[in-house]
Amino acid sequence: MKKEEFLVELEDVLQREEACNESDLLDEYEEWDSLSKMAVMAFFDKNFGVKITLQKLEEVKTVSDLISLAGDNIDD
């Protein structure tokens, strides 16, 4: 998956009206709550086969951190 595709998919998963950018702080997103974290966990499992714990998501601060969790599954 391309990085741009990931950002669009993330917008959908979080049900955001505004675009997601790599430098965005997730805590500043109104949509970043426990339900959206569960949705992100399911998204990573389904699309990348990556299982993320809620504890791991608590350590994630930026959209870029989420991209890093996907590892080699996201291309520039």
JSON list of N, CA and C in Angstrom, two decimals:
[
{"chain": "A", "resi": 1, "resn": "MET", "atom": "N", "xyz": [0.86, -1.17, 0.00]},
{"chain": "A", "resi": 1, "resn": "MET", "atom": "CA", "xyz": [0.00, 0.00, 0.00]},
{"chain": "A", "resi": 1, "resn": "MET", "atom": "C", "xyz": [0.90, 1.23, 0.00]},
{"chain": "A", "resi": 2, "resn": "LYS", "atom": "N", "xyz": [0.54, 2.21, -0.78]},
{"chain": "A", "resi": 2, "resn": "LYS", "atom": "CA", "xyz": [1.26, 3.48, -0.82]},
{"chain": "A", "resi": 2, "resn": "LYS", "atom": "C", "xyz": [0.89, 4.31, 0.41]},
{"chain": "A", "resi": 3, "resn": "LYS", "atom": "N", "xyz": [1.79, 5.19, 0.80]},
{"chain": "A", "resi": 3, "resn": "LYS", "atom": "CA", "xyz": [1.57, 6.04, 1.97]},
{"chain": "A", "resi": 3, "resn": "LYS", "atom": "C", "xyz": [0.31, 6.90, 1.80]},
{"chain": "A", "resi": 4, "resn": "GLU", "atom": "N", "xyz": [0.11, 7.43, 0.59]},
{"chain": "A", "resi": 4, "resn": "GLU", "atom": "CA", "xyz": [-1.07, 8.26, 0.33]},
{"chain": "A", "resi": 4, "resn": "GLU", "atom": "C", "xyz": [-2.35, 7.45, 0.51]},
{"chain": "A", "resi": 5, "resn": "GLU", "atom": "N", "xyz": [-2.32, 6.19, 0.05]},
{"chain": "A", "resi": 5, "resn": "GLU", "atom": "CA", "xyz": [-3.49, 5.31, 0.21]},
{"chain": "A", "resi": 5, "resn": "GLU", "atom": "C", "xyz": [-3.75, 5.05, 1.69]},
{"chain": "A", "resi": 6, "resn": "PHE", "atom": "N", "xyz": [-2.68, 4.83, 2.45]},
{"chain": "A", "resi": 6, "resn": "PHE", "atom": "CA", "xyz": [-2.82, 4.59, 3.88]},
{"chain": "A", "resi": 6, "resn": "PHE", "atom": "C", "xyz": [-3.49, 5.78, 4.56]},
{"chain": "A", "resi": 7, "resn": "LEU", "atom": "N", "xyz": [-3.04, 6.99, 4.21]},
{"chain": "A", "resi": 7, "resn": "LEU", "atom": "CA", "xyz": [-3.60, 8.19, 4.83]},
{"chain": "A", "resi": 7, "resn": "LEU", "atom": "C", "xyz": [-5.09, 8.33, 4.53]},
{"chain": "A", "resi": 8, "resn": "VAL", "atom": "N", "xyz": [-5.50, 8.01, 3.30]},
{"chain": "A", "resi": 8, "resn": "VAL", "atom": "CA", "xyz": [-6.92, 8.06, 2.93]},
{"chain": "A", "resi": 8, "resn": "VAL", "atom": "C", "xyz": [-7.70, 6.99, 3.70]},
{"chain": "A", "resi": 9, "resn": "GLU", "atom": "N", "xyz": [-7.13, 5.79, 3.78]},
{"chain": "A", "resi": 9, "resn": "GLU", "atom": "CA", "xyz": [-7.78, 4.70, 4.52]},
{"chain": "A", "resi": 9, "resn": "GLU", "atom": "C", "xyz": [-7.92, 5.06, 6.00]},
{"chain": "A", "resi": 10, "resn": "LEU", "atom": "N", "xyz": [-6.88, 5.69, 6.55]},
{"chain": "A", "resi": 10, "resn": "LEU", "atom": "CA", "xyz": [-6.92, 6.08, 7.95]},
{"chain": "A", "resi": 10, "resn": "LEU", "atom": "C", "xyz": [-8.03, 7.10, 8.20]},
{"chain": "A", "resi": 11, "resn": "GLU", "atom": "N", "xyz": [-8.19, 8.04, 7.28]},
{"chain": "A", "resi": 11, "resn": "GLU", "atom": "CA", "xyz": [-9.29, 9.00, 7.39]},
{"chain": "A", "resi": 11, "resn": "GLU", "atom": "C", "xyz": [-10.62, 8.28, 7.46]},
{"chain": "A", "resi": 12, "resn": "ASP", "atom": "N", "xyz": [-10.77, 7.26, 6.64]},
{"chain": "A", "resi": 12, "resn": "ASP", "atom": "CA", "xyz": [-12.01, 6.49, 6.61]},
{"chain": "A", "resi": 12, "resn": "ASP", "atom": "C", "xyz": [-12.20, 5.72, 7.92]},
{"chain": "A", "resi": 13, "resn": "VAL", "atom": "N", "xyz": [-11.14, 5.05, 8.38]},
{"chain": "A", "resi": 13, "resn": "VAL", "atom": "CA", "xyz": [-11.22, 4.27, 9.61]},
{"chain": "A", "resi": 13, "resn": "VAL", "atom": "C", "xyz": [-11.58, 5.16, 10.80]},
{"chain": "A", "resi": 14, "resn": "LEU", "atom": "N", "xyz": [-10.99, 6.35, 10.83]},
{"chain": "A", "resi": 14, "resn": "LEU", "atom": "CA", "xyz": [-11.25, 7.27, 11.94]},
{"chain": "A", "resi": 14, "resn": "LEU", "atom": "C", "xyz": [-12.52, 8.11, 11.73]},
{"chain": "A", "resi": 15, "resn": "GLN", "atom": "N", "xyz": [-13.10, 7.99, 10.54]},
{"chain": "A", "resi": 15, "resn": "GLN", "atom": "CA", "xyz": [-14.30, 8.75, 10.17]},
{"chain": "A", "resi": 15, "resn": "GLN", "atom": "C", "xyz": [-14.05, 10.25, 10.31]},
{"chain": "A", "resi": 16, "resn": "ARG", "atom": "N", "xyz": [-12.90, 10.68, 9.77]},
{"chain": "A", "resi": 16, "resn": "ARG", "atom": "CA", "xyz": [-12.52, 12.10, 9.81]},
{"chain": "A", "resi": 16, "resn": "ARG", "atom": "C", "xyz": [-13.02, 12.82, 8.58]},
{"chain": "A", "resi": 17, "resn": "GLU", "atom": "N", "xyz": [-13.40, 14.08, 8.77]},
{"chain": "A", "resi": 17, "resn": "GLU", "atom": "CA", "xyz": [-13.77, 14.95, 7.67]},
{"chain": "A", "resi": 17, "resn": "GLU", "atom": "C", "xyz": [-12.53, 15.56, 7.03]},
{"chain": "A", "resi": 18, "resn": "GLU", "atom": "N", "xyz": [-11.50, 15.78, 7.85]},
{"chain": "A", "resi": 18, "resn": "GLU", "atom": "CA", "xyz": [-10.27, 16.42, 7.40]},
{"chain": "A", "resi": 18, "resn": "GLU", "atom": "C", "xyz": [-9.22, 15.38, 7.03]},
{"chain": "A", "resi": 19, "resn": "ALA", "atom": "N", "xyz": [-8.27, 15.81, 6.22]},
{"chain": "A", "resi": 19, "resn": "ALA", "atom": "CA", "xyz": [-7.19, 14.91, 5.79]},
{"chain": "A", "resi": 19, "resn": "ALA", "atom": "C", "xyz": [-6.26, 14.59, 6.95]},
{"chain": "A", "resi": 20, "resn": "CYS", "atom": "N", "xyz": [-5.68, 13.40, 6.90]},
{"chain": "A", "resi": 20, "resn": "CYS", "atom": "CA", "xyz": [-4.65, 13.00, 7.85]},
{"chain": "A", "resi": 20, "resn": "CYS", "atom": "C", "xyz": [-3.29, 13.30, 7.23]},
{"chain": "A", "resi": 21, "resn": "ASN", "atom": "N", "xyz": [-2.39, 13.83, 8.04]},
{"chain": "A", "resi": 21, "resn": "ASN", "atom": "CA", "xyz": [-1.02, 14.11, 7.62]},
{"chain": "A", "resi": 21, "resn": "ASN", "atom": "C", "xyz": [-0.06, 13.39, 8.54]},
{"chain": "A", "resi": 22, "resn": "GLU", "atom": "N", "xyz": [1.09, 13.02, 8.00]},
{"chain": "A", "resi": 22, "resn": "GLU", "atom": "CA", "xyz": [2.06, 12.25, 8.78]},
{"chain": "A", "resi": 22, "resn": "GLU", "atom": "C", "xyz": [2.45, 12.92, 10.09]},
{"chain": "A", "resi": 23, "resn": "SER", "atom": "N", "xyz": [2.55, 14.23, 10.10]},
{"chain": "A", "resi": 23, "resn": "SER", "atom": "CA", "xyz": [3.03, 14.93, 11.29]},
{"chain": "A", "resi": 23, "resn": "SER", "atom": "C", "xyz": [1.92, 15.21, 12.32]},
{"chain": "A", "resi": 24, "resn": "ASP", "atom": "N", "xyz": [0.69, 14.85, 12.00]},
{"chain": "A", "resi": 24, "resn": "ASP", "atom": "CA", "xyz": [-0.43, 15.10, 12.91]},
{"chain": "A", "resi": 24, "resn": "ASP", "atom": "C", "xyz": [-0.27, 14.33, 14.22]},
{"chain": "A", "resi": 25, "resn": "LEU", "atom": "N", "xyz": [-0.59, 15.00, 15.33]},
{"chain": "A", "resi": 25, "resn": "LEU", "atom": "CA", "xyz": [-0.63, 14.34, 16.63]},
{"chain": "A", "resi": 25, "resn": "LEU", "atom": "C", "xyz": [-2.00, 13.70, 16.79]},
{"chain": "A", "resi": 26, "resn": "LEU", "atom": "N", "xyz": [-2.01, 12.41, 17.05]},
{"chain": "A", "resi": 26, "resn": "LEU", "atom": "CA", "xyz": [-3.28, 11.68, 17.15]},
{"chain": "A", "resi": 26, "resn": "LEU", "atom": "C", "xyz": [-4.14, 12.19, 18.30]},
{"chain": "A", "resi": 27, "resn": "ASP", "atom": "N", "xyz": [-3.52, 12.58, 19.40]},
{"chain": "A", "resi": 27, "resn": "ASP", "atom": "CA", "xyz": [-4.29, 13.08, 20.55]},
{"chain": "A", "resi": 27, "resn": "ASP", "atom": "C", "xyz": [-5.05, 14.37, 20.23]},
{"chain": "A", "resi": 28, "resn": "GLU", "atom": "N", "xyz": [-4.64, 15.05, 19.16]},
{"chain": "A", "resi": 28, "resn": "GLU", "atom": "CA", "xyz": [-5.34, 16.27, 18.76]},
{"chain": "A", "resi": 28, "resn": "GLU", "atom": "C", "xyz": [-6.56, 15.97, 17.88]},
{"chain": "A", "resi": 29, "resn": "TYR", "atom": "N", "xyz": [-6.70, 14.72, 17.46]},
{"chain": "A", "resi": 29, "resn": "TYR", "atom": "CA", "xyz": [-7.87, 14.31, 16.67]},
{"chain": "A", "resi": 29, "resn": "TYR", "atom": "C", "xyz": [-9.04, 14.09, 17.61]},
{"chain": "A", "resi": 30, "resn": "GLU", "atom": "N", "xyz": [-10.13, 14.76, 17.35]},
{"chain": "A", "resi": 30, "resn": "GLU", "atom": "CA", "xyz": [-11.34, 14.55, 18.12]},
{"chain": "A", "resi": 30, "resn": "GLU", "atom": "C", "xyz": [-11.79, 13.09, 18.03]},
{"chain": "A", "resi": 31, "resn": "GLU", "atom": "N", "xyz": [-11.51, 12.48, 16.88]},
{"chain": "A", "resi": 31, "resn": "GLU", "atom": "CA", "xyz": [-11.96, 11.10, 16.62]},
{"chain": "A", "resi": 31, "resn": "GLU", "atom": "C", "xyz": [-11.08, 10.05, 17.29]},
{"chain": "A", "resi": 32, "resn": "TRP", "atom": "N", "xyz": [-9.94, 10.42, 17.86]},
{"chain": "A", "resi": 32, "resn": "TRP", "atom": "CA", "xyz": [-9.00, 9.45, 18.43]},
{"chain": "A", "resi": 32, "resn": "TRP", "atom": "C", "xyz": [-9.48, 9.04, 19.82]},
{"chain": "A", "resi": 33, "resn": "ASP", "atom": "N", "xyz": [-10.33, 8.02, 19.86]},
{"chain": "A", "resi": 33, "resn": "ASP", "atom": "CA", "xyz": [-10.87, 7.52, 21.13]},
{"chain": "A", "resi": 33, "resn": "ASP", "atom": "C", "xyz": [-10.74, 6.01, 21.16]},
{"chain": "A", "resi": 34, "resn": "SER", "atom": "N", "xyz": [-11.27, 5.39, 22.18]},
{"chain": "A", "resi": 34, "resn": "SER", "atom": "CA", "xyz": [-11.11, 3.93, 22.32]},
{"chain": "A", "resi": 34, "resn": "SER", "atom": "C", "xyz": [-11.75, 3.16, 21.17]},
{"chain": "A", "resi": 35, "resn": "LEU", "atom": "N", "xyz": [-12.87, 3.65, 20.67]},
{"chain": "A", "resi": 35, "resn": "LEU", "atom": "CA", "xyz": [-13.53, 2.97, 19.55]},
{"chain": "A", "resi": 35, "resn": "LEU", "atom": "C", "xyz": [-12.69, 3.06, 18.28]},
{"chain": "A", "resi": 36, "resn": "SER", "atom": "N", "xyz": [-12.13, 4.23, 18.01]},
{"chain": "A", "resi": 36, "resn": "SER", "atom": "CA", "xyz": [-11.30, 4.37, 16.81]},
{"chain": "A", "resi": 36, "resn": "SER", "atom": "C", "xyz": [-10.00, 3.58, 16.94]},
{"chain": "A", "resi": 37, "resn": "LYS", "atom": "N", "xyz": [-9.49, 3.46, 18.14]},
{"chain": "A", "resi": 37, "resn": "LYS", "atom": "CA", "xyz": [-8.28, 2.64, 18.35]},
{"chain": "A", "resi": 37, "resn": "LYS", "atom": "C", "xyz": [-8.57, 1.18, 18.03]},
{"chain": "A", "resi": 38, "resn": "MET", "atom": "N", "xyz": [-9.74, 0.71, 18.42]},
{"chain": "A", "resi": 38, "resn": "MET", "atom": "CA", "xyz": [-10.13, -0.67, 18.09]},
{"chain": "A", "resi": 38, "resn": "MET", "atom": "C", "xyz": [-10.26, -0.83, 16.58]},
{"chain": "A", "resi": 39, "resn": "ALA", "atom": "N", "xyz": [-10.80, 0.18, 15.92]},
{"chain": "A", "resi": 39, "resn": "ALA", "atom": "CA", "xyz": [-10.94, 0.15, 14.46]},
{"chain": "A", "resi": 39, "resn": "ALA", "atom": "C", "xyz": [-9.57, 0.13, 13.78]},
{"chain": "A", "resi": 40, "resn": "VAL", "atom": "N", "xyz": [-8.62, 0.88, 14.31]},
{"chain": "A", "resi": 40, "resn": "VAL", "atom": "CA", "xyz": [-7.26, 0.89, 13.76]},
{"chain": "A", "resi": 40, "resn": "VAL", "atom": "C", "xyz": [-6.62, -0.48, 13.96]},
{"chain": "A", "resi": 41, "resn": "MET", "atom": "N", "xyz": [-6.83, -1.08, 15.11]},
{"chain": "A", "resi": 41, "resn": "MET", "atom": "CA", "xyz": [-6.29, -2.42, 15.37]},
{"chain": "A", "resi": 41, "resn": "MET", "atom": "C", "xyz": [-6.83, -3.43, 14.35]},
{"chain": "A", "resi": 42, "resn": "ALA", "atom": "N", "xyz": [-8.13, -3.37, 14.09]},
{"chain": "A", "resi": 42, "resn": "ALA", "atom": "CA", "xyz": [-8.76, -4.27, 13.11]},
{"chain": "A", "resi": 42, "resn": "ALA", "atom": "C", "xyz": [-8.25, -3.98, 11.71]},
{"chain": "A", "resi": 43, "resn": "PHE", "atom": "N", "xyz": [-8.08, -2.70, 11.37]},
{"chain": "A", "resi": 43, "resn": "PHE", "atom": "CA", "xyz": [-7.56, -2.30, 10.06]},
{"chain": "A", "resi": 43, "resn": "PHE", "atom": "C", "xyz": [-6.17, -2.87, 9.83]},
{"chain": "A", "resi": 44, "resn": "PHE", "atom": "N", "xyz": [-5.28, -2.76, 10.81]},
{"chain": "A", "resi": 44, "resn": "PHE", "atom": "CA", "xyz": [-3.92, -3.28, 10.67]},
{"chain": "A", "resi": 44, "resn": "PHE", "atom": "C", "xyz": [-3.92, -4.80, 10.54]},
{"chain": "A", "resi": 45, "resn": "ASP", "atom": "N", "xyz": [-4.75, -5.47, 11.31]},
{"chain": "A", "resi": 45, "resn": "ASP", "atom": "CA", "xyz": [-4.83, -6.93, 11.24]},
{"chain": "A", "resi": 45, "resn": "ASP", "atom": "C", "xyz": [-5.33, -7.38, 9.87]},
{"chain": "A", "resi": 46, "resn": "LYS", "atom": "N", "xyz": [-6.38, -6.76, 9.39]},
{"chain": "A", "resi": 46, "resn": "LYS", "atom": "CA", "xyz": [-6.99, -7.14, 8.11]},
{"chain": "A", "resi": 46, "resn": "LYS", "atom": "C", "xyz": [-6.10, -6.82, 6.92]},
{"chain": "A", "resi": 47, "resn": "ASN", "atom": "N", "xyz": [-5.52, -5.63, 6.89]},
{"chain": "A", "resi": 47, "resn": "ASN", "atom": "CA", "xyz": [-4.78, -5.17, 5.72]},
{"chain": "A", "resi": 47, "resn": "ASN", "atom": "C", "xyz": [-3.31, -5.54, 5.71]},
{"chain": "A", "resi": 48, "resn": "PHE", "atom": "N", "xyz": [-2.71, -5.68, 6.89]},
{"chain": "A", "resi": 48, "resn": "PHE", "atom": "CA", "xyz": [-1.27, -5.93, 6.94]},
{"chain": "A", "resi": 48, "resn": "PHE", "atom": "C", "xyz": [-0.91, -7.21, 7.69]},
{"chain": "A", "resi": 49, "resn": "GLY", "atom": "N", "xyz": [-1.88, -7.85, 8.33]},
{"chain": "A", "resi": 49, "resn": "GLY", "atom": "CA", "xyz": [-1.58, -9.03, 9.12]},
{"chain": "A", "resi": 49, "resn": "GLY", "atom": "C", "xyz": [-0.75, -8.69, 10.35]},
{"chain": "A", "resi": 50, "resn": "VAL", "atom": "N", "xyz": [-0.86, -7.43, 10.80]},
{"chain": "A", "resi": 50, "resn": "VAL", "atom": "CA", "xyz": [-0.11, -6.94, 11.95]},
{"chain": "A", "resi": 50, "resn": "VAL", "atom": "C", "xyz": [-1.07, -6.79, 13.12]},
{"chain": "A", "resi": 51, "resn": "LYS", "atom": "N", "xyz": [-0.77, -7.49, 14.21]},
{"chain": "A", "resi": 51, "resn": "LYS", "atom": "CA", "xyz": [-1.60, -7.41, 15.40]},
{"chain": "A", "resi": 51, "resn": "LYS", "atom": "C", "xyz": [-1.01, -6.37, 16.34]},
{"chain": "A", "resi": 52, "resn": "ILE", "atom": "N", "xyz": [-1.81, -5.35, 16.64]},
{"chain": "A", "resi": 52, "resn": "ILE", "atom": "CA", "xyz": [-1.38, -4.26, 17.52]},
{"chain": "A", "resi": 52, "resn": "ILE", "atom": "C", "xyz": [-2.21, -4.33, 18.79]},
{"chain": "A", "resi": 53, "resn": "THR", "atom": "N", "xyz": [-1.54, -4.20, 19.90]},
{"chain": "A", "resi": 53, "resn": "THR", "atom": "CA", "xyz": [-2.25, -4.18, 21.18]},
{"chain": "A", "resi": 53, "resn": "THR", "atom": "C", "xyz": [-2.69, -2.76, 21.52]},
{"chain": "A", "resi": 54, "resn": "LEU", "atom": "N", "xyz": [-3.68, -2.67, 22.38]},
{"chain": "A", "resi": 54, "resn": "LEU", "atom": "CA", "xyz": [-4.13, -1.35, 22.83]},
{"chain": "A", "resi": 54, "resn": "LEU", "atom": "C", "xyz": [-3.00, -0.64, 23.56]},
{"chain": "A", "resi": 55, "resn": "GLN", "atom": "N", "xyz": [-2.20, -1.39, 24.29]},
{"chain": "A", "resi": 55, "resn": "GLN", "atom": "CA", "xyz": [-1.06, -0.81, 24.99]},
{"chain": "A", "resi": 55, "resn": "GLN", "atom": "C", "xyz": [-0.08, -0.19, 23.99]},
{"chain": "A", "resi": 56, "resn": "LYS", "atom": "N", "xyz": [0.16, -0.87, 22.88]},
{"chain": "A", "resi": 56, "resn": "LYS", "atom": "CA", "xyz": [1.06, -0.34, 21.85]},
{"chain": "A", "resi": 56, "resn": "LYS", "atom": "C", "xyz": [0.48, 0.94, 21.24]},
{"chain": "A", "resi": 57, "resn": "LEU", "atom": "N", "xyz": [-0.83, 0.97, 21.01]},
{"chain": "A", "resi": 57, "resn": "LEU", "atom": "CA", "xyz": [-1.47, 2.16, 20.46]},
{"chain": "A", "resi": 57, "resn": "LEU", "atom": "C", "xyz": [-1.38, 3.34, 21.43]},
{"chain": "A", "resi": 58, "resn": "GLU", "atom": "N", "xyz": [-1.35, 3.07, 22.71]},
{"chain": "A", "resi": 58, "resn": "GLU", "atom": "CA", "xyz": [-1.22, 4.15, 23.69]},
{"chain": "A", "resi": 58, "resn": "GLU", "atom": "C", "xyz": [0.15, 4.82, 23.57]},
{"chain": "A", "resi": 59, "resn": "GLU", "atom": "N", "xyz": [1.15, 4.10, 23.05]},
{"chain": "A", "resi": 59, "resn": "GLU", "atom": "CA", "xyz": [2.50, 4.64, 22.88]},
{"chain": "A", "resi": 59, "resn": "GLU", "atom": "C", "xyz": [2.62, 5.46, 21.59]},
{"chain": "A", "resi": 60, "resn": "VAL", "atom": "N", "xyz": [1.70, 5.25, 20.66]},
{"chain": "A", "resi": 60, "resn": "VAL", "atom": "CA", "xyz": [1.73, 5.93, 19.36]},
{"chain": "A", "resi": 60, "resn": "VAL", "atom": "C", "xyz": [1.28, 7.39, 19.55]},
{"chain": "A", "resi": 61, "resn": "LYS", "atom": "N", "xyz": [2.08, 8.31, 19.01]},
{"chain": "A", "resi": 61, "resn": "LYS", "atom": "CA", "xyz": [1.77, 9.73, 19.18]},
{"chain": "A", "resi": 61, "resn": "LYS", "atom": "C", "xyz": [1.34, 10.41, 17.88]},
{"chain": "A", "resi": 62, "resn": "THR", "atom": "N", "xyz": [1.92, 10.00, 16.75]},
{"chain": "A", "resi": 62, "resn": "THR", "atom": "CA", "xyz": [1.65, 10.68, 15.48]},
{"chain": "A", "resi": 62, "resn": "THR", "atom": "C", "xyz": [1.16, 9.70, 14.43]},
{"chain": "A", "resi": 63, "resn": "VAL", "atom": "N", "xyz": [0.63, 10.24, 13.35]},
{"chain": "A", "resi": 63, "resn": "VAL", "atom": "CA", "xyz": [0.24, 9.41, 12.21]},
{"chain": "A", "resi": 63, "resn": "VAL", "atom": "C", "xyz": [1.48, 8.69, 11.66]},
{"chain": "A", "resi": 64, "resn": "SER", "atom": "N", "xyz": [2.60, 9.37, 11.68]},
{"chain": "A", "resi": 64, "resn": "SER", "atom": "CA", "xyz": [3.86, 8.76, 11.22]},
{"chain": "A", "resi": 64, "resn": "SER", "atom": "C", "xyz": [4.21, 7.52, 12.05]},
{"chain": "A", "resi": 65, "resn": "ASP", "atom": "N", "xyz": [3.92, 7.56, 13.35]},
{"chain": "A", "resi": 65, "resn": "ASP", "atom": "CA", "xyz": [4.15, 6.40, 14.21]},
{"chain": "A", "resi": 65, "resn": "ASP", "atom": "C", "xyz": [3.28, 5.21, 13.76]},
{"chain": "A", "resi": 66, "resn": "LEU", "atom": "N", "xyz": [2.06, 5.50, 13.35]},
{"chain": "A", "resi": 66, "resn": "LEU", "atom": "CA", "xyz": [1.18, 4.44, 12.83]},
{"chain": "A", "resi": 66, "resn": "LEU", "atom": "C", "xyz": [1.77, 3.84, 11.55]},
{"chain": "A", "resi": 67, "resn": "ILE", "atom": "N", "xyz": [2.28, 4.70, 10.70]},
{"chain": "A", "resi": 67, "resn": "ILE", "atom": "CA", "xyz": [2.90, 4.23, 9.46]},
{"chain": "A", "resi": 67, "resn": "ILE", "atom": "C", "xyz": [4.07, 3.31, 9.78]},
{"chain": "A", "resi": 68, "resn": "SER", "atom": "N", "xyz": [4.85, 3.67, 10.77]},
{"chain": "A", "resi": 68, "resn": "SER", "atom": "CA", "xyz": [5.99, 2.85, 11.18]},
{"chain": "A", "resi": 68, "resn": "SER", "atom": "C", "xyz": [5.54, 1.48, 11.67]},
{"chain": "A", "resi": 69, "resn": "LEU", "atom": "N", "xyz": [4.39, 1.42, 12.35]},
{"chain": "A", "resi": 69, "resn": "LEU", "atom": "CA", "xyz": [3.89, 0.13, 12.83]},
{"chain": "A", "resi": 69, "resn": "LEU", "atom": "C", "xyz": [3.56, -0.82, 11.68]},
{"chain": "A", "resi": 70, "resn": "ALA", "atom": "N", "xyz": [3.20, -0.25, 10.54]},
{"chain": "A", "resi": 70, "resn": "ALA", "atom": "CA", "xyz": [2.88, -1.08, 9.37]},
{"chain": "A", "resi": 70, "resn": "ALA", "atom": "C", "xyz": [4.14, -1.64, 8.72]},
{"chain": "A", "resi": 71, "resn": "GLY", "atom": "N", "xyz": [5.28, -1.06, 9.05]},
{"chain": "A", "resi": 71, "resn": "GLY", "atom": "CA", "xyz": [6.55, -1.56, 8.55]},
{"chain": "A", "resi": 71, "resn": "GLY", "atom": "C", "xyz": [6.65, -1.53, 7.04]},
{"chain": "A", "resi": 72, "resn": "ASP", "atom": "N", "xyz": [7.11, -2.65, 6.47]},
{"chain": "A", "resi": 72, "resn": "ASP", "atom": "CA", "xyz": [7.32, -2.76, 5.03]},
{"chain": "A", "resi": 72, "resn": "ASP", "atom": "C", "xyz": [6.03, -2.83, 4.22]},
{"chain": "A", "resi": 73, "resn": "ASN", "atom": "N", "xyz": [4.89, -2.84, 4.90]},
{"chain": "A", "resi": 73, "resn": "ASN", "atom": "CA", "xyz": [3.61, -2.92, 4.20]},
{"chain": "A", "resi": 73, "resn": "ASN", "atom": "C", "xyz": [3.21, -1.60, 3.55]},
{"chain": "A", "resi": 74, "resn": "ILE", "atom": "N", "xyz": [3.93, -0.52, 3.87]},
{"chain": "A", "resi": 74, "resn": "ILE", "atom": "CA", "xyz": [3.63, 0.78, 3.30]},
{"chain": "A", "resi": 74, "resn": "ILE", "atom": "C", "xyz": [4.85, 1.30, 2.55]},
{"chain": "A", "resi": 75, "resn": "ASP", "atom": "N", "xyz": [4.63, 1.64, 1.29]},
{"chain": "A", "resi": 75, "resn": "ASP", "atom": "CA", "xyz": [5.67, 2.19, 0.43]},
{"chain": "A", "resi": 75, "resn": "ASP", "atom": "C", "xyz": [5.54, 3.70, 0.36]},
{"chain": "A", "resi": 76, "resn": "ASP", "atom": "N", "xyz": [6.67, 4.34, 0.05]},
{"chain": "A", "resi": 76, "resn": "ASP", "atom": "CA", "xyz": [6.64, 5.78, -0.16]},
{"chain": "A", "resi": 76, "resn": "ASP", "atom": "C", "xyz": [5.90, 6.05, -1.45]}
]
